[in-house]
Amino acid sequence: MSAEAAPARARASAIDGFRGLAALSTVVFHVWQQYFRYDSEGAHPPVDDPALGAVLSLEVIDLFFVLSAYLLTLSYARAAIDGRSTKPARLFLFRRTIRILPLYVLAVLVVWAMRNPTLPGDWRDLVEHLTFTHVFDQQRIFYTLGPTWSLSLEVLFYLLLVALGPLAVRACRPLRRRGSRVAVCAAGCGVLFAAPLAWIAVAHYVFGVPHTDWVVYFGPQARFGGFAAGMGLAVAVVALGDRGRLGPRTALPLAGLGLAGLFALSLDSGPENFTFTFYHPLASLLWAGLVFGTVHVRQQTRWHRMLTARWITAVGLVSYSLFIWHEPVMLQLHKAGLLPVGQAGFPSAVLIVFAVALPAAAASYWLVEYPASLLGRLKDHRGRPREFYPEPAAR
């Protein structure tokens, strides 16, 4: 491995580690929700300790958004700031399609068929999920595959990126000063981050929209701040280059501050208070800082070595499949009476769901995700159909 490839591989392993931890946390969070109880006295979490509850109920969906936007924006940031080339939009969308759709469509069809055994069933739910529009349906946003409302935002972000990315490159091309090009890209990310903040503030403080209006607070107009934070992270990394790499004395405290901030945010968050209302934009900034302090370093730290542990990166490899299948697995186990009854059974339920969902995710990766990824070979680096049997050149 070359000297340049080794750090790149280490950063990729750290990203896999983030994905693995986020996927595991997502499973715990949804089991946590399953064991929540409500009565006339209010809501009762499955764990009474507030500090432990803040850790177990930490929402990590913004980390997925930040990572996705960071990785996908890097090429556009390099093109806009340093004049490098970008790949055609059709190639980008093709690769995103084979990454997302095969497993997603299969899971939607399987789960929908199981929950709609007689036709026509809830055909609107099926159509909305297959077209990624269920995030705009107040009633069906969490139907079939509950966590996949976020995939609707992912798909919309892909379309936004292939529209705005080339525009940013063209806008920066006439600018001679590198600092000016950086400023243009950073300003664009700032606008994209500020727009959801304004939407949330107006919806909550001006119109008094409750947090249970899912379309208002889960749609792209409210949640694109996570993607904007990831785009800003990509711009910062490209703008700094090797000059701004952090040493252990800076990287470790930065990671610690990020984790402490996320814990404090989760601990203080309560229905309709300030940290609850602006939880996701604030969490996005903290996740972006944490990722920056992990990938933009001169050498590995203890935090980095923990993220790149083999078992965590292995979970990161199958994280998409785990994200897709863990909720149907949990609900089927509950329906079959295989999960403990009562809130005291929450810890055991977490272990049981992991014991079934992790092998299912591994099988899903090797049987669906990996074979689908091989379809990427159908296109060359320009996005054109690859010629597998070229005719020999005429002598």
Coordinates of C-alpha atoms in Angstrom, one line a residue:
M1 CA 0.0 0.0 0.0
S2 CA 1.4 3.5 -0.9
A3 CA 2.0 6.2 1.6
E4 CA -0.9 8.2 0.3
A5 CA -3.3 5.2 0.2
A6 CA -2.7 4.2 3.8
P7 CA -4.2 7.4 5.4
A8 CA -7.1 7.2 3.0
R9 CA -7.8 3.7 3.9
A10 CA -7.6 4.6 7.6
R11 CA -10.1 7.4 7.1
A12 CA -12.5 5.0 5.2
S13 CA -12.3 2.5 8.1
A14 CA -13.2 5.3 10.5
I15 CA -16.2 6.2 8.4
D16 CA -17.2 2.5 8.5
G17 CA -16.8 2.6 12.3
F18 CA -19.1 5.6 12.5
R19 CA -21.7 3.8 10.4
G20 CA -21.4 0.7 12.6
L21 CA -21.9 2.6 15.8
A22 CA -24.8 4.6 14.3
A23 CA -26.5 1.4 13.1
L24 CA -26.1 -0.3 16.5
S25 CA -27.4 2.9 18.3
T26 CA -30.4 3.0 15.9
V27 CA -31.4 -0.5 16.8
V28 CA -31.2 0.3 20.5
F29 CA -33.2 3.5 20.0
H30 CA -36.0 1.7 18.2
V31 CA -36.2 -1.0 20.9
W32 CA -36.3 1.8 23.4
Q33 CA -39.3 3.3 21.6
Q34 CA -41.0 -0.1 21.5
Y35 CA -40.7 -0.4 25.3
F36 CA -42.0 3.2 26.0
R37 CA -45.3 3.2 28.0
Y38 CA -47.9 5.9 28.1
D39 CA -50.7 6.4 30.6
S40 CA -52.7 9.2 32.2
E41 CA -49.6 10.4 34.1
G42 CA -47.6 10.8 31.0
A43 CA -44.8 9.0 29.1
H44 CA -42.6 6.4 30.9
P45 CA -39.2 5.4 29.3
P46 CA -38.0 1.8 29.9
V47 CA -35.0 3.1 31.9
D48 CA -35.6 5.5 34.8
D49 CA -32.1 6.9 35.0
P50 CA -32.0 10.1 33.0
A51 CA -28.3 10.0 32.2
L52 CA -28.4 6.4 30.9
G53 CA -31.7 7.2 29.1
A54 CA -30.0 10.1 27.3
V55 CA -27.3 7.7 26.0
L56 CA -29.8 4.9 25.0
S57 CA -32.2 7.3 23.3
L58 CA -29.6 9.3 21.4
E59 CA -30.8 9.9 17.9
V60 CA -28.1 9.3 15.3
I61 CA -30.0 9.8 12.0
D62 CA -28.2 13.2 11.6
L63 CA -24.9 11.4 11.7
F64 CA -26.0 9.3 8.7
F65 CA -27.0 12.5 6.9
V66 CA -23.7 14.2 7.7
L67 CA -21.6 11.3 6.6
S68 CA -23.5 10.9 3.4
A69 CA -23.3 14.5 2.4
Y70 CA -19.6 14.8 3.4
L71 CA -18.6 11.8 1.2
L72 CA -20.7 12.7 -1.8
T73 CA -19.8 16.5 -1.7
L74 CA -16.1 16.0 -1.6
S75 CA -15.7 15.6 -5.4
Y76 CA -17.7 18.8 -6.1
A77 CA -15.8 20.7 -3.4
R78 CA -12.5 19.7 -4.9
A79 CA -13.7 20.6 -8.4
A80 CA -15.0 24.0 -7.2
I81 CA -12.1 24.9 -5.0
D82 CA -9.1 23.2 -6.7
G83 CA -10.3 22.9 -10.2
R84 CA -10.5 19.1 -10.3
S85 CA -12.9 17.2 -12.6
T86 CA -16.2 15.7 -11.5
K87 CA -17.9 12.6 -12.7
P88 CA -21.1 12.9 -14.8
A89 CA -24.4 13.3 -12.9
R90 CA -25.7 10.2 -14.7
L91 CA -22.9 8.1 -13.3
F92 CA -23.4 9.5 -9.8
L93 CA -27.2 8.7 -9.9
F94 CA -26.5 5.3 -11.4
R95 CA -24.2 4.4 -8.5
R96 CA -26.6 5.7 -5.9
T97 CA -29.4 3.8 -7.5
I98 CA -27.7 0.4 -7.4
R99 CA -26.5 1.2 -3.8
I100 CA -30.0 2.1 -2.5
L101 CA -32.8 0.6 -4.6
P102 CA -32.3 -3.2 -4.8
L103 CA -32.4 -3.9 -1.1
Y104 CA -34.9 -1.1 -0.4
V105 CA -37.4 -2.3 -3.0
L106 CA -37.0 -5.9 -2.0
A107 CA -37.6 -5.0 1.7
V108 CA -40.6 -2.8 0.9
L109 CA -42.3 -5.5 -1.2
V110 CA -41.6 -8.3 1.4
V111 CA -42.8 -6.3 4.5
W112 CA -45.7 -4.7 2.7
A113 CA -46.9 -8.1 1.4
M114 CA -46.7 -9.6 4.9
R115 CA -48.7 -6.8 6.4
N116 CA -51.2 -6.7 3.5
P117 CA -52.0 -10.4 2.9
T118 CA -55.2 -9.6 0.9
L119 CA -55.3 -7.4 -2.2
P120 CA -55.5 -4.6 -2.9
G121 CA -54.2 -3.8 0.6
D122 CA -53.0 -0.3 1.4
W123 CA -51.8 0.3 -2.2
R124 CA -51.2 4.0 -1.5
D125 CA -48.7 3.1 1.2
L126 CA -46.9 0.8 -1.3
V127 CA -46.8 3.4 -4.0
E128 CA -45.5 6.1 -1.7
H129 CA -42.7 3.9 -0.4
L130 CA -41.6 2.8 -3.8
T131 CA -41.5 6.5 -4.9
F132 CA -39.9 7.8 -1.7
T133 CA -42.8 10.2 -1.1
H134 CA -44.1 8.7 2.2
V135 CA -42.2 11.4 4.1
F136 CA -44.9 13.8 2.9
D137 CA -47.8 11.6 4.2
Q138 CA -48.7 12.4 7.8
Q139 CA -50.4 9.1 8.2
R140 CA -48.1 6.7 6.4
I141 CA -44.7 8.3 7.0
F142 CA -43.7 5.5 9.4
Y143 CA -45.7 2.6 7.7
T144 CA -44.1 -0.6 6.3
L145 CA -40.4 0.3 7.1
G146 CA -40.6 3.0 9.7
P147 CA -37.0 4.3 9.6
T148 CA -36.9 4.7 5.8
W149 CA -38.5 8.1 5.9
S150 CA -34.9 9.2 6.1
L151 CA -34.2 7.5 2.7
S152 CA -36.7 9.8 1.1
L153 CA -34.5 12.7 2.3
E154 CA -31.4 10.9 1.0
V155 CA -32.9 10.5 -2.5
L156 CA -34.0 14.2 -2.5
F157 CA -30.5 15.2 -1.4
Y158 CA -29.0 13.2 -4.3
L159 CA -31.1 15.2 -6.8
L160 CA -30.3 18.5 -5.0
L161 CA -26.5 17.7 -5.1
V162 CA -26.4 16.9 -8.8
A163 CA -28.2 20.2 -9.5
L164 CA -26.3 22.5 -7.1
G165 CA -22.9 20.8 -7.4
P166 CA -22.2 21.7 -11.0
L167 CA -23.6 25.2 -10.4
A168 CA -21.1 25.7 -7.6
V169 CA -18.3 24.6 -9.8
R170 CA -19.3 27.0 -12.6
A171 CA -19.7 29.9 -10.1
C172 CA -16.2 29.3 -8.7
R173 CA -14.4 28.8 -12.1
P174 CA -14.0 32.6 -12.9
L175 CA -12.7 33.4 -9.4
R176 CA -8.9 33.6 -9.3
R177 CA -8.4 33.6 -5.5
R178 CA -8.8 30.3 -3.8
G179 CA -10.1 32.0 -0.7
S180 CA -13.0 33.5 -2.8
R181 CA -13.9 30.0 -4.1
V182 CA -13.9 28.7 -0.6
A183 CA -16.1 31.5 0.6
V184 CA -18.6 30.9 -2.2
C185 CA -18.9 27.2 -1.3
A186 CA -19.1 27.9 2.4
A187 CA -21.8 30.5 1.9
G188 CA -23.9 28.1 -0.1
C189 CA -23.6 25.5 2.7
G190 CA -24.5 28.2 5.2
V191 CA -27.7 29.1 3.3
L192 CA -28.7 25.5 3.0
F193 CA -28.2 25.1 6.8
A194 CA -30.0 28.3 7.7
A195 CA -33.1 27.6 5.7
P196 CA -34.3 24.6 7.9
L197 CA -33.5 26.7 11.0
A198 CA -35.8 29.4 9.8
W199 CA -38.5 26.9 8.8
I200 CA -38.4 25.2 12.3
A201 CA -38.4 28.6 14.1
V202 CA -41.4 29.9 12.2
A203 CA -43.4 26.6 12.4
H204 CA -42.8 26.3 16.2
Y205 CA -42.7 29.9 17.5
V206 CA -45.0 31.7 15.0
F207 CA -47.6 29.1 14.1
G208 CA -47.3 26.8 17.1
V209 CA -47.1 23.6 15.1
P210 CA -46.7 20.7 17.5
H211 CA -43.8 18.3 17.1
T212 CA -46.3 15.5 16.2
D213 CA -46.9 17.1 12.8
W214 CA -44.4 14.7 11.1
V215 CA -44.6 16.2 7.7
V216 CA -43.6 19.7 9.0
Y217 CA -40.7 18.5 11.1
F218 CA -39.5 15.4 9.2
G219 CA -39.6 16.7 5.7
P220 CA -36.6 18.1 3.7
Q221 CA -37.5 21.7 4.6
A222 CA -36.8 20.9 8.3
R223 CA -34.1 18.1 8.1
F224 CA -31.8 19.2 5.3
G225 CA -29.6 20.9 7.9
G226 CA -27.9 17.6 8.5
F227 CA -26.9 17.4 4.8
A228 CA -25.8 21.0 4.8
A229 CA -23.5 20.3 7.8
G230 CA -22.0 17.4 5.9
M231 CA -21.5 19.6 2.8
G232 CA -19.8 22.3 4.9
L233 CA -17.6 19.6 6.4
A234 CA -16.5 18.6 2.9
V235 CA -15.8 22.2 2.0
A236 CA -13.7 22.7 5.2
V237 CA -11.7 19.5 4.7
V238 CA -10.9 20.5 1.0
A239 CA -10.2 24.1 1.9
L240 CA -7.7 23.2 4.7
G241 CA -6.0 20.4 2.9
D242 CA -3.0 19.0 4.7
R243 CA -2.4 22.3 6.5
G244 CA -5.2 22.0 9.0
R245 CA -4.7 18.4 10.1
L246 CA -5.2 18.0 13.8
G247 CA -2.7 16.4 16.3
P248 CA -3.8 14.1 19.1
R249 CA -3.8 17.0 21.6
T250 CA -6.5 18.8 19.5
A251 CA -8.3 15.9 18.0
L252 CA -9.1 14.0 21.2
P253 CA -10.5 17.0 23.1
L254 CA -12.6 17.9 20.0
A255 CA -14.0 14.4 19.9
G256 CA -14.7 14.5 23.6
L257 CA -16.5 17.9 23.3
G258 CA -18.6 16.6 20.5
L259 CA -19.7 13.5 22.4
A260 CA -20.3 15.6 25.5
G261 CA -22.4 18.0 23.6
L262 CA -24.5 15.3 22.0
F263 CA -25.1 13.7 25.5
A264 CA -26.1 17.1 26.9
L265 CA -28.4 17.7 24.0
S266 CA -30.1 14.4 24.5
L267 CA -30.3 14.8 28.3
D268 CA -31.9 18.3 28.1
S269 CA -34.2 17.6 25.2
G270 CA -37.9 17.5 26.3
P271 CA -41.1 17.9 24.3
E272 CA -41.4 21.5 22.8
N273 CA -38.4 23.0 24.7
F274 CA -35.6 24.7 22.8
T275 CA -33.2 21.8 22.6
F276 CA -36.0 19.5 21.5
T277 CA -37.1 22.0 18.8
F278 CA -33.7 22.5 17.4
Y279 CA -32.2 19.1 18.3
H280 CA -31.4 18.0 14.8
P281 CA -29.6 21.1 13.5
L282 CA -27.6 21.3 16.7
A283 CA -26.8 17.6 16.6
S284 CA -25.7 17.9 13.0
L285 CA -23.1 20.5 13.9
L286 CA -21.8 18.4 16.7
W287 CA -21.6 15.3 14.5
A288 CA -19.8 17.3 11.8
G289 CA -17.3 18.5 14.4
L290 CA -16.8 15.0 15.7
V291 CA -16.3 13.6 12.2
F292 CA -13.8 16.4 11.4
G293 CA -11.8 15.6 14.5
T294 CA -11.7 12.0 13.4
V295 CA -10.9 12.1 9.7
H296 CA -8.8 15.3 9.4
V297 CA -5.9 14.3 11.7
R298 CA -2.2 13.8 11.3
Q299 CA -2.1 10.5 13.2
Q300 CA -4.5 8.0 14.8
T301 CA -5.8 8.6 18.3
R302 CA -7.4 6.2 20.8
W303 CA -10.8 7.3 19.5
H304 CA -9.8 6.6 16.0
R305 CA -8.4 3.1 16.9
M306 CA -11.7 2.3 18.7
L307 CA -13.7 3.3 15.6
T308 CA -11.5 1.1 13.4
A309 CA -11.9 -2.0 15.6
R310 CA -12.6 -4.9 13.3
W311 CA -16.0 -5.8 14.9
I312 CA -17.2 -2.2 14.5
T313 CA -16.2 -1.8 10.9
A314 CA -17.8 -5.2 10.2
V315 CA -21.1 -3.9 11.5
G316 CA -20.4 -0.7 9.4
L317 CA -20.1 -2.9 6.3
V318 CA -23.6 -4.3 6.8
S319 CA -25.1 -1.1 8.4
Y320 CA -27.5 -0.4 5.5
S321 CA -29.0 -3.9 5.7
L322 CA -29.2 -3.7 9.5
F323 CA -30.9 -0.3 9.2
I324 CA -33.5 -1.8 6.7
W325 CA -34.3 -5.0 8.5
H326 CA -34.0 -4.4 12.2
E327 CA -37.5 -2.9 12.7
P328 CA -39.4 -5.7 10.8
V329 CA -37.3 -8.2 12.8
M330 CA -38.2 -6.5 16.1
L331 CA -41.9 -6.3 15.3
Q332 CA -42.0 -10.0 14.2
L333 CA -40.3 -11.1 17.3
H334 CA -42.7 -9.1 19.4
K335 CA -45.7 -10.5 17.4
A336 CA -44.5 -14.0 18.0
G337 CA -44.1 -13.4 21.7
L338 CA -40.3 -13.9 21.6
L339 CA -39.6 -10.5 23.3
P340 CA -39.9 -10.1 27.1
V341 CA -43.1 -8.5 28.3
G342 CA -42.9 -5.3 30.5
Q343 CA -40.3 -2.6 30.7
A344 CA -38.0 -4.7 32.8
G345 CA -37.4 -6.8 29.8
F346 CA -35.8 -4.0 27.7
P347 CA -32.2 -5.0 28.1
S348 CA -33.0 -8.6 27.2
A349 CA -35.0 -7.4 24.2
V350 CA -32.1 -5.4 22.9
L351 CA -29.9 -8.5 23.0
I352 CA -32.5 -10.7 21.3
V353 CA -33.1 -8.2 18.5
F354 CA -29.4 -8.0 17.9
A355 CA -29.0 -11.8 17.9
V356 CA -31.5 -12.0 15.1
A357 CA -31.0 -8.7 13.2
L358 CA -27.2 -8.9 12.9
P359 CA -27.1 -12.3 11.1
A360 CA -30.1 -11.2 8.9
A361 CA -28.1 -8.1 8.0
A362 CA -25.0 -10.0 7.1
A363 CA -27.0 -12.4 4.9
S364 CA -28.8 -9.5 3.3
Y365 CA -25.5 -7.8 2.5
W366 CA -23.9 -10.8 0.8
L367 CA -27.1 -12.0 -0.9
V368 CA -28.4 -8.6 -2.1
E369 CA -26.2 -5.6 -1.5
Y370 CA -22.9 -7.0 -2.7
P371 CA -24.2 -8.6 -5.9
A372 CA -26.1 -5.4 -6.7
S373 CA -22.8 -3.4 -6.2
L374 CA -21.3 -5.4 -9.0
L375 CA -23.7 -3.7 -11.4
G376 CA -21.4 -0.7 -11.1
R377 CA -19.1 -2.4 -13.6
L378 CA -21.7 -1.8 -16.3
K379 CA -20.6 1.8 -16.6
D380 CA -17.2 3.3 -17.3
H381 CA -15.7 6.3 -15.5
R382 CA -17.6 8.6 -17.8
G383 CA -21.0 7.0 -17.1
R384 CA -21.3 5.4 -20.5
P385 CA -22.1 1.7 -21.0
R386 CA -18.9 -0.3 -20.6
E387 CA -17.8 -2.2 -23.7
F388 CA -16.9 -5.7 -22.5
Y389 CA -16.1 -7.1 -25.9
P390 CA -14.4 -4.3 -27.9
E391 CA -13.7 -5.0 -31.5
P392 CA -10.0 -5.3 -32.3
A393 CA -8.5 -2.1 -33.8
A394 CA -8.0 -2.2 -37.5
R395 CA -4.4 -2.7 -38.5

